[in-house]
mmCIF file of C-alpha atoms in Angstrom:
data_model
loop_
_atom_site.group_PDB
_atom_site.id
_atom_site.type_symbol
_atom_site.label_atom_id
_atom_site.label_comp_id
_atom_site.label_asym_id
_atom_site.label_seq_id
_atom_site.Cartn_x
_atom_site.Cartn_y
_atom_site.Cartn_z
ATOM 1 C CA MET A 1 -332.179 65.261 -148.426
ATOM 2 C CA ASN A 2 -333.845 68.530 -148.262
ATOM 3 C CA ARG A 3 -336.165 68.982 -145.300
ATOM 4 C CA GLY A 4 -339.240 71.173 -145.245
ATOM 5 C CA TYR A 5 -339.209 74.929 -145.082
ATOM 6 C CA LEU A 6 -339.557 76.663 -141.701
ATOM 7 C CA SER A 7 -340.080 80.274 -140.826
ATOM 8 C CA VAL A 8 -337.318 82.829 -140.358
ATOM 9 C CA LYS A 9 -338.427 83.229 -136.771
ATOM 10 C CA VAL A 10 -338.006 79.556 -135.945
ATOM 11 C CA ILE A 11 -334.621 79.271 -137.610
ATOM 12 C CA ARG A 12 -333.273 82.451 -136.057
ATOM 13 C CA ARG A 13 -334.633 81.832 -132.598
ATOM 14 C CA THR A 14 -333.303 78.302 -132.235
ATOM 15 C CA ALA A 15 -330.229 78.570 -134.456
ATOM 16 C CA MET A 16 -330.664 74.822 -134.897
ATOM 17 C CA ALA A 17 -330.067 73.239 -138.262
ATOM 18 C CA LEU A 18 -331.700 70.312 -139.962
ATOM 19 C CA ILE A 19 -329.257 67.558 -140.705
ATOM 20 C CA SER A 20 -328.616 66.481 -144.279
ATOM 21 C CA GLY A 21 -326.102 64.222 -145.904
ATOM 22 C CA ALA A 22 -323.519 65.623 -148.225
ATOM 23 C CA VAL A 23 -321.843 63.154 -150.473
ATOM 24 C CA LEU A 24 -318.136 63.789 -150.319
ATOM 25 C CA LEU A 25 -316.995 62.171 -153.532
ATOM 26 C CA ALA A 26 -318.917 60.473 -156.301
ATOM 27 C CA SER A 27 -316.666 57.424 -155.918
ATOM 28 C CA ASN A 28 -317.066 57.286 -152.153
ATOM 29 C CA PRO A 29 -320.541 56.684 -150.726
ATOM 30 C CA ALA A 30 -319.507 57.591 -147.190
ATOM 31 C CA GLN A 31 -321.175 60.769 -146.051
ATOM 32 C CA SER A 32 -320.315 63.520 -143.660
ATOM 33 C CA GLN A 33 -323.168 65.590 -142.369
ATOM 34 C CA THR A 34 -323.772 69.275 -142.593
ATOM 35 C CA VAL A 35 -326.230 71.781 -141.304
ATOM 36 C CA SER A 36 -328.637 72.433 -144.120
ATOM 37 C CA ASN A 37 -330.641 75.522 -143.360
ATOM 38 C CA ASP A 38 -332.898 74.729 -146.290
ATOM 39 C CA THR A 39 -335.664 76.921 -145.072
ATOM 40 C CA GLY A 40 -338.504 78.828 -146.564
ATOM 41 C CA PHE A 41 -340.104 81.769 -145.008
ATOM 42 C CA ASP A 42 -343.424 82.916 -143.676
ATOM 43 C CA LEU A 43 -343.022 86.637 -144.190
ATOM 44 C CA GLN A 44 -345.684 87.320 -141.555
ATOM 45 C CA ASP A 45 -343.641 85.456 -138.959
ATOM 46 C CA GLN A 46 -340.389 87.313 -138.374
ATOM 47 C CA LEU A 47 -338.073 87.753 -135.464
ATOM 48 C CA THR A 48 -338.911 90.992 -133.715
ATOM 49 C CA ILE A 49 -335.662 92.930 -133.734
ATOM 50 C CA PRO A 50 -336.063 96.626 -132.951
ATOM 51 C CA LEU A 51 -335.167 98.619 -136.046
ATOM 52 C CA ASP A 52 -334.434 102.295 -136.095
ATOM 53 C CA SER A 53 -336.556 103.260 -139.045
ATOM 54 C CA THR A 54 -339.217 102.230 -141.503
ATOM 55 C CA ILE A 55 -336.490 102.032 -144.142
ATOM 56 C CA GLN A 56 -334.634 99.420 -142.088
ATOM 57 C CA ARG A 57 -337.778 97.368 -141.582
ATOM 58 C CA GLU A 58 -338.499 97.478 -145.285
ATOM 59 C CA ALA A 59 -334.928 96.437 -146.050
ATOM 60 C CA ARG A 60 -335.224 93.427 -143.753
ATOM 61 C CA ASN A 61 -338.539 92.445 -145.323
ATOM 62 C CA GLU A 62 -336.933 92.638 -148.752
ATOM 63 C CA ALA A 63 -333.966 90.570 -147.584
ATOM 64 C CA ASP A 64 -336.275 87.899 -146.160
ATOM 65 C CA VAL A 65 -338.101 87.733 -149.490
ATOM 66 C CA LEU A 66 -334.772 87.310 -151.271
ATOM 67 C CA LEU A 67 -333.889 84.431 -148.955
ATOM 68 C CA ARG A 68 -337.182 82.757 -149.850
ATOM 69 C CA LEU A 69 -336.593 83.291 -153.571
ATOM 70 C CA GLY A 70 -333.158 81.761 -153.186
ATOM 71 C CA GLY A 71 -334.716 78.732 -151.535
ATOM 72 C CA GLU A 72 -337.155 78.357 -154.415
ATOM 73 C CA ALA A 73 -334.304 78.584 -156.934
ATOM 74 C CA LYS A 74 -332.390 75.903 -155.011
ATOM 75 C CA ARG A 75 -335.400 73.578 -155.079
ATOM 76 C CA GLN A 76 -335.383 74.025 -158.857
ATOM 77 C CA ALA A 77 -331.679 73.047 -158.871
ATOM 78 C CA ASN A 78 -330.647 76.516 -160.041
ATOM 79 C CA LEU A 79 -327.865 77.075 -157.539
ATOM 80 C CA GLN A 80 -326.276 80.012 -159.332
ATOM 81 C CA LYS A 81 -329.557 81.904 -159.232
ATOM 82 C CA ALA A 82 -330.036 80.925 -155.590
ATOM 83 C CA ILE A 83 -326.613 82.278 -154.688
ATOM 84 C CA ALA A 84 -327.383 85.556 -156.460
ATOM 85 C CA TYR A 85 -330.580 85.998 -154.430
ATOM 86 C CA TRP A 86 -328.845 85.132 -151.167
ATOM 87 C CA GLN A 87 -325.976 87.507 -151.908
ATOM 88 C CA GLN A 88 -328.485 90.334 -152.411
ATOM 89 C CA ALA A 89 -330.137 89.406 -149.124
ATOM 90 C CA LEU A 90 -326.749 89.363 -147.412
ATOM 91 C CA ASP A 91 -325.971 92.869 -148.669
ATOM 92 C CA LEU A 92 -329.231 94.169 -147.205
ATOM 93 C CA TYR A 93 -328.720 92.418 -143.861
ATOM 94 C CA GLN A 94 -325.257 93.957 -143.640
ATOM 95 C CA LYS A 95 -326.612 97.436 -144.325
ATOM 96 C CA ILE A 96 -329.103 97.229 -141.456
ATOM 97 C CA GLY A 97 -326.809 95.318 -139.072
ATOM 98 C CA ASP A 98 -328.955 92.167 -138.905
ATOM 99 C CA PHE A 99 -326.352 89.600 -137.857
ATOM 100 C CA GLU A 100 -328.760 86.683 -137.620
ATOM 101 C CA GLY A 101 -329.869 87.288 -141.188
ATOM 102 C CA GLN A 102 -326.222 87.513 -142.257
ATOM 103 C CA GLY A 103 -325.522 84.153 -140.636
ATOM 104 C CA LEU A 104 -328.380 82.509 -142.514
ATOM 105 C CA ALA A 105 -327.307 83.992 -145.832
ATOM 106 C CA TYR A 106 -323.659 82.995 -145.377
ATOM 107 C CA ASN A 107 -324.756 79.448 -144.538
ATOM 108 C CA TYR A 108 -326.991 79.115 -147.596
ATOM 109 C CA ILE A 109 -324.327 80.537 -149.878
ATOM 110 C CA GLY A 110 -321.600 78.305 -148.460
ATOM 111 C CA LEU A 111 -323.610 75.109 -148.802
ATOM 112 C CA ALA A 112 -324.616 76.035 -152.351
ATOM 113 C CA TYR A 113 -320.992 76.611 -153.324
ATOM 114 C CA ALA A 114 -320.130 73.226 -151.800
ATOM 115 C CA ASP A 115 -322.855 71.582 -153.906
ATOM 116 C CA LEU A 116 -321.275 73.219 -156.967
ATOM 117 C CA GLY A 117 -317.845 71.897 -156.015
ATOM 118 C CA ARG A 118 -316.483 75.402 -155.475
ATOM 119 C CA PHE A 119 -314.852 74.569 -152.183
ATOM 120 C CA PRO A 120 -312.705 77.675 -151.555
ATOM 121 C CA GLN A 121 -315.782 79.918 -151.890
ATOM 122 C CA ALA A 122 -317.793 77.486 -149.772
ATOM 123 C CA GLU A 123 -315.192 77.504 -147.012
ATOM 124 C CA GLU A 124 -314.971 81.295 -147.016
ATOM 125 C CA SER A 125 -318.745 81.745 -146.683
ATOM 126 C CA LEU A 126 -319.065 79.094 -143.994
ATOM 127 C CA ARG A 127 -316.214 80.586 -141.982
ATOM 128 C CA ARG A 128 -317.981 83.925 -142.149
ATOM 129 C CA ARG A 129 -321.112 82.187 -140.875
ATOM 130 C CA LEU A 130 -318.967 80.793 -138.041
ATOM 131 C CA GLY A 131 -317.716 84.291 -137.270
ATOM 132 C CA VAL A 132 -321.264 85.572 -136.969
ATOM 133 C CA ALA A 133 -322.159 82.710 -134.608
ATOM 134 C CA ARG A 134 -319.161 83.528 -132.427
ATOM 135 C CA PHE A 135 -320.018 87.224 -132.391
ATOM 136 C CA LEU A 136 -323.562 86.374 -131.276
ATOM 137 C CA GLN A 137 -322.271 83.767 -128.758
ATOM 138 C CA ASP A 138 -324.535 81.284 -130.531
ATOM 139 C CA PHE A 139 -323.014 77.978 -129.432
ATOM 140 C CA GLN A 140 -325.307 75.766 -131.478
ATOM 141 C CA GLY A 141 -324.591 77.889 -134.518
ATOM 142 C CA GLN A 142 -320.857 77.459 -133.871
ATOM 143 C CA ILE A 143 -321.194 73.675 -133.581
ATOM 144 C CA TYR A 144 -322.985 73.321 -136.885
ATOM 145 C CA ALA A 145 -320.886 75.925 -138.683
ATOM 146 C CA LEU A 146 -317.728 74.091 -137.616
ATOM 147 C CA ASN A 147 -319.181 70.827 -138.920
ATOM 148 C CA ASN A 148 -320.014 72.508 -142.228
ATOM 149 C CA VAL A 149 -316.513 73.953 -142.504
ATOM 150 C CA GLY A 150 -315.074 70.535 -141.686
ATOM 151 C CA THR A 151 -317.191 68.873 -144.342
ATOM 152 C CA VAL A 152 -315.919 71.282 -146.991
ATOM 153 C CA LEU A 153 -312.344 70.643 -145.830
ATOM 154 C CA VAL A 154 -312.914 66.900 -146.228
ATOM 155 C CA GLN A 155 -314.187 67.550 -149.731
ATOM 156 C CA SER A 156 -310.994 69.520 -150.345
ATOM 157 C CA ASN A 157 -308.996 66.581 -148.916
ATOM 158 C CA ASP A 158 -307.552 68.719 -146.102
ATOM 159 C CA LEU A 159 -308.108 66.049 -143.482
ATOM 160 C CA ASN A 160 -306.001 67.553 -140.693
ATOM 161 C CA ALA A 161 -307.870 70.847 -140.815
ATOM 162 C CA ALA A 162 -311.187 68.989 -141.076
ATOM 163 C CA GLN A 163 -310.373 66.960 -137.970
ATOM 164 C CA GLU A 164 -309.549 70.132 -136.060
ATOM 165 C CA SER A 165 -312.853 71.693 -137.079
ATOM 166 C CA PHE A 166 -314.908 68.642 -136.086
ATOM 167 C CA ALA A 167 -312.974 68.268 -132.806
ATOM 168 C CA GLU A 168 -313.654 71.897 -131.888
ATOM 169 C CA ALA A 169 -317.337 71.365 -132.645
ATOM 170 C CA LEU A 170 -317.330 68.268 -130.419
ATOM 171 C CA THR A 171 -315.724 70.186 -127.550
ATOM 172 C CA ILE A 172 -318.326 72.955 -127.735
ATOM 173 C CA ALA A 173 -321.187 70.450 -128.019
ATOM 174 C CA ARG A 174 -320.046 68.583 -124.910
ATOM 175 C CA THR A 175 -319.452 71.825 -123.002
ATOM 176 C CA VAL A 176 -322.983 73.120 -123.623
ATOM 177 C CA GLY A 177 -324.650 69.694 -123.483
ATOM 178 C CA ASP A 178 -325.803 69.658 -127.109
ATOM 179 C CA ARG A 179 -326.244 65.915 -127.682
ATOM 180 C CA GLU A 180 -327.371 66.302 -131.282
ATOM 181 C CA GLY A 181 -324.300 68.359 -132.096
ATOM 182 C CA GLU A 182 -322.129 65.834 -130.277
ATOM 183 C CA GLY A 183 -323.501 62.968 -132.348
ATOM 184 C CA LEU A 184 -322.997 64.916 -135.565
ATOM 185 C CA SER A 185 -319.415 65.795 -134.674
ATOM 186 C CA LEU A 186 -318.527 62.235 -133.645
ATOM 187 C CA SER A 187 -319.920 60.882 -136.896
ATOM 188 C CA ASN A 188 -317.918 63.373 -138.911
ATOM 189 C CA LEU A 189 -314.748 62.584 -136.929
ATOM 190 C CA GLY A 190 -315.336 58.954 -137.825
ATOM 191 C CA LEU A 191 -315.498 59.896 -141.474
ATOM 192 C CA VAL A 192 -312.189 61.775 -141.288
ATOM 193 C CA ALA A 193 -310.554 58.723 -139.704
ATOM 194 C CA ALA A 194 -311.971 56.497 -142.434
ATOM 195 C CA ARG A 195 -310.728 58.815 -145.161
ATOM 196 C CA ALA A 196 -307.290 58.692 -143.540
ATOM 197 C CA GLY A 197 -307.406 54.883 -143.592
ATOM 198 C CA ASP A 198 -307.743 54.470 -139.829
ATOM 199 C CA TYR A 199 -310.849 52.318 -139.985
ATOM 200 C CA LEU A 200 -310.655 51.020 -136.425
ATOM 201 C CA GLU A 201 -310.742 54.592 -135.110
ATOM 202 C CA ALA A 202 -313.581 55.355 -137.518
ATOM 203 C CA ILE A 203 -315.583 52.403 -136.210
ATOM 204 C CA LYS A 204 -315.038 53.603 -132.633
ATOM 205 C CA GLN A 205 -316.299 57.117 -133.442
ATOM 206 C CA TYR A 206 -319.249 55.842 -135.485
ATOM 207 C CA LYS A 207 -320.397 53.562 -132.678
ATOM 208 C CA ALA A 208 -320.284 56.421 -130.180
ATOM 209 C CA ALA A 209 -322.277 58.610 -132.565
ATOM 210 C CA ILE A 210 -324.855 55.876 -133.154
ATOM 211 C CA THR A 211 -325.447 55.494 -129.416
ATOM 212 C CA LEU A 212 -326.254 59.203 -129.110
ATOM 213 C CA ARG A 213 -328.354 59.385 -132.244
ATOM 214 C CA ARG A 214 -330.425 56.369 -131.281
ATOM 215 C CA ARG A 215 -331.125 57.870 -127.838
ATOM 216 C CA LEU A 216 -332.148 61.161 -129.461
ATOM 217 C CA GLY A 217 -334.540 59.454 -131.864
ATOM 218 C CA ASP A 218 -332.658 60.770 -134.911
ATOM 219 C CA PRO A 219 -333.288 58.104 -137.584
ATOM 220 C CA LEU A 220 -331.766 60.115 -140.436
ATOM 221 C CA GLY A 221 -328.553 60.794 -138.542
ATOM 222 C CA GLU A 222 -328.387 57.236 -137.240
ATOM 223 C CA ALA A 223 -328.936 55.756 -140.698
ATOM 224 C CA ASN A 224 -326.205 57.928 -142.185
ATOM 225 C CA THR A 225 -323.728 56.908 -139.480
ATOM 226 C CA ARG A 226 -324.690 53.237 -139.682
ATOM 227 C CA ASN A 227 -324.068 53.264 -143.433
ATOM 228 C CA ASN A 228 -320.671 54.823 -142.764
ATOM 229 C CA LEU A 229 -320.043 52.106 -140.182
ATOM 230 C CA GLY A 230 -320.902 49.475 -142.774
ATOM 231 C CA ASP A 231 -318.466 51.093 -145.199
ATOM 232 C CA ALA A 232 -315.705 50.973 -142.568
ATOM 233 C CA TYR A 233 -316.334 47.281 -141.869
ATOM 234 C CA PHE A 234 -316.351 46.614 -145.621
ATOM 235 C CA ALA A 235 -312.999 48.383 -145.987
ATOM 236 C CA ILE A 236 -311.343 46.013 -143.491
ATOM 237 C CA ALA A 237 -313.009 42.984 -145.108
ATOM 238 C CA SER A 238 -315.274 42.390 -142.111
ATOM 239 C CA TYR A 239 -318.138 41.609 -144.449
ATOM 240 C CA LYS A 240 -320.490 39.961 -141.978
ATOM 241 C CA ASP A 241 -320.297 43.003 -139.704
ATOM 242 C CA ALA A 242 -320.815 45.237 -142.739
ATOM 243 C CA ILE A 243 -323.920 43.277 -143.714
ATOM 244 C CA GLY A 244 -325.294 43.563 -140.191
ATOM 245 C CA SER A 245 -324.846 47.335 -140.246
ATOM 246 C CA TYR A 246 -326.301 47.751 -143.729
ATOM 247 C CA ARG A 247 -329.324 45.554 -142.962
ATOM 248 C CA TYR A 248 -330.147 47.509 -139.811
ATOM 249 C CA THR A 249 -329.741 50.738 -141.772
ATOM 250 C CA LEU A 250 -332.024 49.551 -144.552
ATOM 251 C CA GLN A 251 -334.843 48.791 -142.128
ATOM 252 C CA LEU A 252 -334.326 52.068 -140.303
ATOM 253 C CA ALA A 253 -334.280 54.051 -143.551
ATOM 254 C CA GLN A 254 -337.366 52.285 -144.879
ATOM 255 C CA ASP A 255 -339.278 52.999 -141.670
ATOM 256 C CA SER A 256 -338.381 56.698 -141.856
ATOM 257 C CA GLN A 257 -338.775 56.910 -145.659
ATOM 258 C CA ASP A 258 -335.148 57.992 -145.955
ATOM 259 C CA ILE A 259 -334.573 57.286 -149.643
ATOM 260 C CA SER A 260 -330.911 58.283 -149.855
ATOM 261 C CA ASN A 261 -329.831 55.957 -147.063
ATOM 262 C CA GLN A 262 -331.946 53.154 -148.509
ATOM 263 C CA PHE A 263 -329.937 53.368 -151.717
ATOM 264 C CA ARG A 264 -326.651 53.372 -149.826
ATOM 265 C CA ALA A 265 -327.620 50.379 -147.687
ATOM 266 C CA LEU A 266 -328.816 48.397 -150.706
ATOM 267 C CA ARG A 267 -325.539 49.034 -152.531
ATOM 268 C CA GLY A 268 -323.581 48.005 -149.460
ATOM 269 C CA LEU A 269 -325.559 44.791 -149.094
ATOM 270 C CA ALA A 270 -325.207 43.952 -152.791
ATOM 271 C CA LYS A 271 -321.443 44.518 -152.751
ATOM 272 C CA SER A 272 -320.970 42.543 -149.533
ATOM 273 C CA TYR A 273 -322.972 39.532 -150.684
ATOM 274 C CA SER A 274 -321.178 39.699 -154.038
ATOM 275 C CA ILE A 275 -317.991 38.917 -152.133
ATOM 276 C CA ILE A 276 -319.094 36.348 -149.544
ATOM 277 C CA GLY A 277 -322.267 35.042 -151.197
ATOM 278 C CA PRO A 278 -324.757 33.756 -151.764
ATOM 279 C CA ASP A 279 -325.083 35.332 -155.197
ATOM 280 C CA LEU A 280 -328.865 35.157 -154.993
ATOM 281 C CA LEU A 281 -328.834 37.705 -152.174
ATOM 282 C CA ALA A 282 -326.499 40.007 -154.091
ATOM 283 C CA ILE A 283 -328.886 39.879 -157.057
ATOM 284 C CA ARG A 284 -331.856 40.373 -154.751
ATOM 285 C CA TYR A 285 -330.474 43.626 -153.355
ATOM 286 C CA LEU A 286 -329.399 44.849 -156.780
ATOM 287 C CA ASN A 287 -332.947 44.260 -157.992
ATOM 288 C CA GLN A 288 -334.293 46.182 -154.994
ATOM 289 C CA HIS A 289 -331.908 49.037 -155.811
ATOM 290 C CA LEU A 290 -333.139 49.057 -159.421
ATOM 291 C CA ALA A 291 -336.797 48.959 -158.358
ATOM 292 C CA LEU A 292 -336.303 51.844 -155.933
ATOM 293 C CA ALA A 293 -334.508 53.878 -158.600
ATOM 294 C CA GLN A 294 -337.384 53.330 -161.016
ATOM 295 C CA GLU A 295 -339.956 54.116 -158.331
ATOM 296 C CA GLN A 296 -338.138 57.376 -157.560
ATOM 297 C CA GLU A 297 -337.676 58.066 -161.278
ATOM 298 C CA SER A 298 -333.952 58.456 -160.627
ATOM 299 C CA LEU A 299 -332.190 57.656 -163.881
ATOM 300 C CA SER A 300 -328.768 58.364 -162.388
ATOM 301 C CA ARG A 301 -329.315 55.712 -159.708
ATOM 302 C CA GLU A 302 -330.734 53.334 -162.295
ATOM 303 C CA LEU A 303 -327.465 53.835 -164.186
ATOM 304 C CA VAL A 304 -325.529 52.914 -161.036
ATOM 305 C CA THR A 305 -327.529 49.691 -160.752
ATOM 306 C CA LEU A 306 -326.850 48.678 -164.358
ATOM 307 C CA ARG A 307 -323.129 49.250 -163.848
ATOM 308 C CA LEU A 308 -323.148 47.190 -160.635
ATOM 309 C CA PHE A 309 -324.971 44.358 -162.417
ATOM 310 C CA ALA A 310 -322.359 44.433 -165.202
ATOM 311 C CA GLU A 311 -319.510 44.295 -162.695
ATOM 312 C CA PHE A 312 -321.229 41.507 -160.759
ATOM 313 C CA TYR A 313 -321.594 39.245 -163.809
ATOM 314 C CA LEU A 314 -318.123 40.100 -165.096
ATOM 315 C CA ALA A 315 -316.613 38.992 -161.768
ATOM 316 C CA ARG A 316 -318.361 35.645 -162.213
ATOM 317 C CA GLY A 317 -317.144 35.120 -165.734
ATOM 318 C CA ASN A 318 -320.583 35.564 -167.287
ATOM 319 C CA VAL A 319 -319.316 37.730 -170.104
ATOM 320 C CA LEU A 320 -322.526 37.668 -172.125
ATOM 321 C CA LYS A 321 -324.630 39.069 -169.277
ATOM 322 C CA ALA A 322 -321.956 41.568 -168.312
ATOM 323 C CA LYS A 323 -321.853 42.801 -171.930
ATOM 324 C CA GLN A 324 -325.631 43.189 -171.989
ATOM 325 C CA PHE A 325 -325.657 45.285 -168.821
ATOM 326 C CA TYR A 326 -322.740 47.422 -170.002
ATOM 327 C CA GLU A 327 -324.607 48.155 -173.229
ATOM 328 C CA GLN A 328 -327.770 49.100 -171.335
ATOM 329 C CA ALA A 329 -325.757 51.327 -169.005
ATOM 330 C CA ILE A 330 -323.998 53.041 -171.923
ATOM 331 C CA ALA A 331 -327.314 53.720 -173.639
ATOM 332 C CA LEU A 332 -328.784 55.205 -170.463
ATOM 333 C CA ALA A 333 -325.694 57.304 -169.746
ATOM 334 C CA ASN A 334 -325.891 58.706 -173.264
ATOM 335 C CA ALA A 335 -329.600 59.431 -172.903
ATOM 336 C CA ILE A 336 -329.207 61.420 -169.695
ATOM 337 C CA GLY A 337 -326.027 63.222 -170.700
ATOM 338 C CA GLU A 338 -323.676 61.498 -168.252
ATOM 339 C CA THR A 339 -320.707 61.870 -170.584
ATOM 340 C CA GLN A 340 -318.010 60.908 -168.084
ATOM 341 C CA GLN A 341 -319.881 57.807 -167.020
ATOM 342 C CA GLU A 342 -320.528 56.894 -170.644
ATOM 343 C CA ALA A 343 -316.824 57.177 -171.473
ATOM 344 C CA LEU A 344 -315.870 55.054 -168.457
ATOM 345 C CA LEU A 345 -318.429 52.391 -169.316
ATOM 346 C CA ARG A 346 -317.337 52.297 -172.959
ATOM 347 C CA ASN A 347 -313.742 51.782 -171.843
ATOM 348 C CA GLN A 348 -314.776 48.949 -169.524
ATOM 349 C CA LEU A 349 -316.787 47.289 -172.281
ATOM 350 C CA ALA A 350 -313.926 47.713 -174.758
ATOM 351 C CA GLN A 351 -311.556 46.062 -172.284
ATOM 352 C CA LEU A 352 -314.030 43.225 -171.808
ATOM 353 C CA LEU A 353 -314.277 42.657 -175.571
ATOM 354 C CA TYR A 354 -310.508 42.903 -175.969
ATOM 355 C CA ASP A 355 -309.978 40.255 -173.299
ATOM 356 C CA ARG A 356 -312.348 37.993 -175.245
ATOM 357 C CA GLY A 357 -310.494 38.670 -178.479
ATOM 358 C CA GLU A 358 -313.446 40.449 -180.105
#
């Protein structure tokens, strides 16, 4: 969900963040949302902060370059290298007292650690980013930092602390009239409620967030929240409502070329129709999921589709077809090095064969 790269000046001046989805758990498609300052830098376009010496100006220039190099490393999926660059930039910003630069670096580092699953380090960096925002009285920065901290806490399964973080962000957003921040915080509060099993409260929060995000013309945020709403309806077996939410999301995501939310909506539709029928629609959406995965050259999502096909046919007693899809999924998992998935699929196939007496 990476967005494009903006200049340091734009990011620093507005302190606004682009919204991106962060998958909380591989087994749970529901998404919280974080501020993803995935930005690149026009080194000719910097914030004009008076510096005391040529040495300080040169240090800031070097730090900005390091931020850009970190962004390039992240695009290449080399998060460890990205963190190393951003840490060097942070050290320079600290030496010259550039708090805005420190806030950016802390944010990048925290989100990268979260992507790596290193949640204690992620939380520490993001709380430091929050501290910088408070020192600067940057209310938007506080809203988004609190949402990032909350997201990491959800990933760490500390739901009470996550709720407190999102609620504080919501209070600030409403106080300063930041509607985008309010929608983000409401959506994330809905996710916490869903993770706690309070799906009715989650639905209430999601609907409030959707109203704001639709008014703001935020299709990415709205699609993410609508998928979460569909997941909440699915969890309480309100499958027709889930289908309605997923179908709206799919159209919205297709119109805005939001690939991630297209995949989520297609999976939701396939699972819902698998339960209430007709089977032809479940197969239709699984085929669309497979076609999109192949179009995007996403072997991991193609693997998901093969597994879902296997589970679909197994639930209908079509053992031969289920076996064929399990075998295809195992071969693909092996080819792309998904060892955990391969082991899981082999166990499921072994159980299937055992039940048949083979």
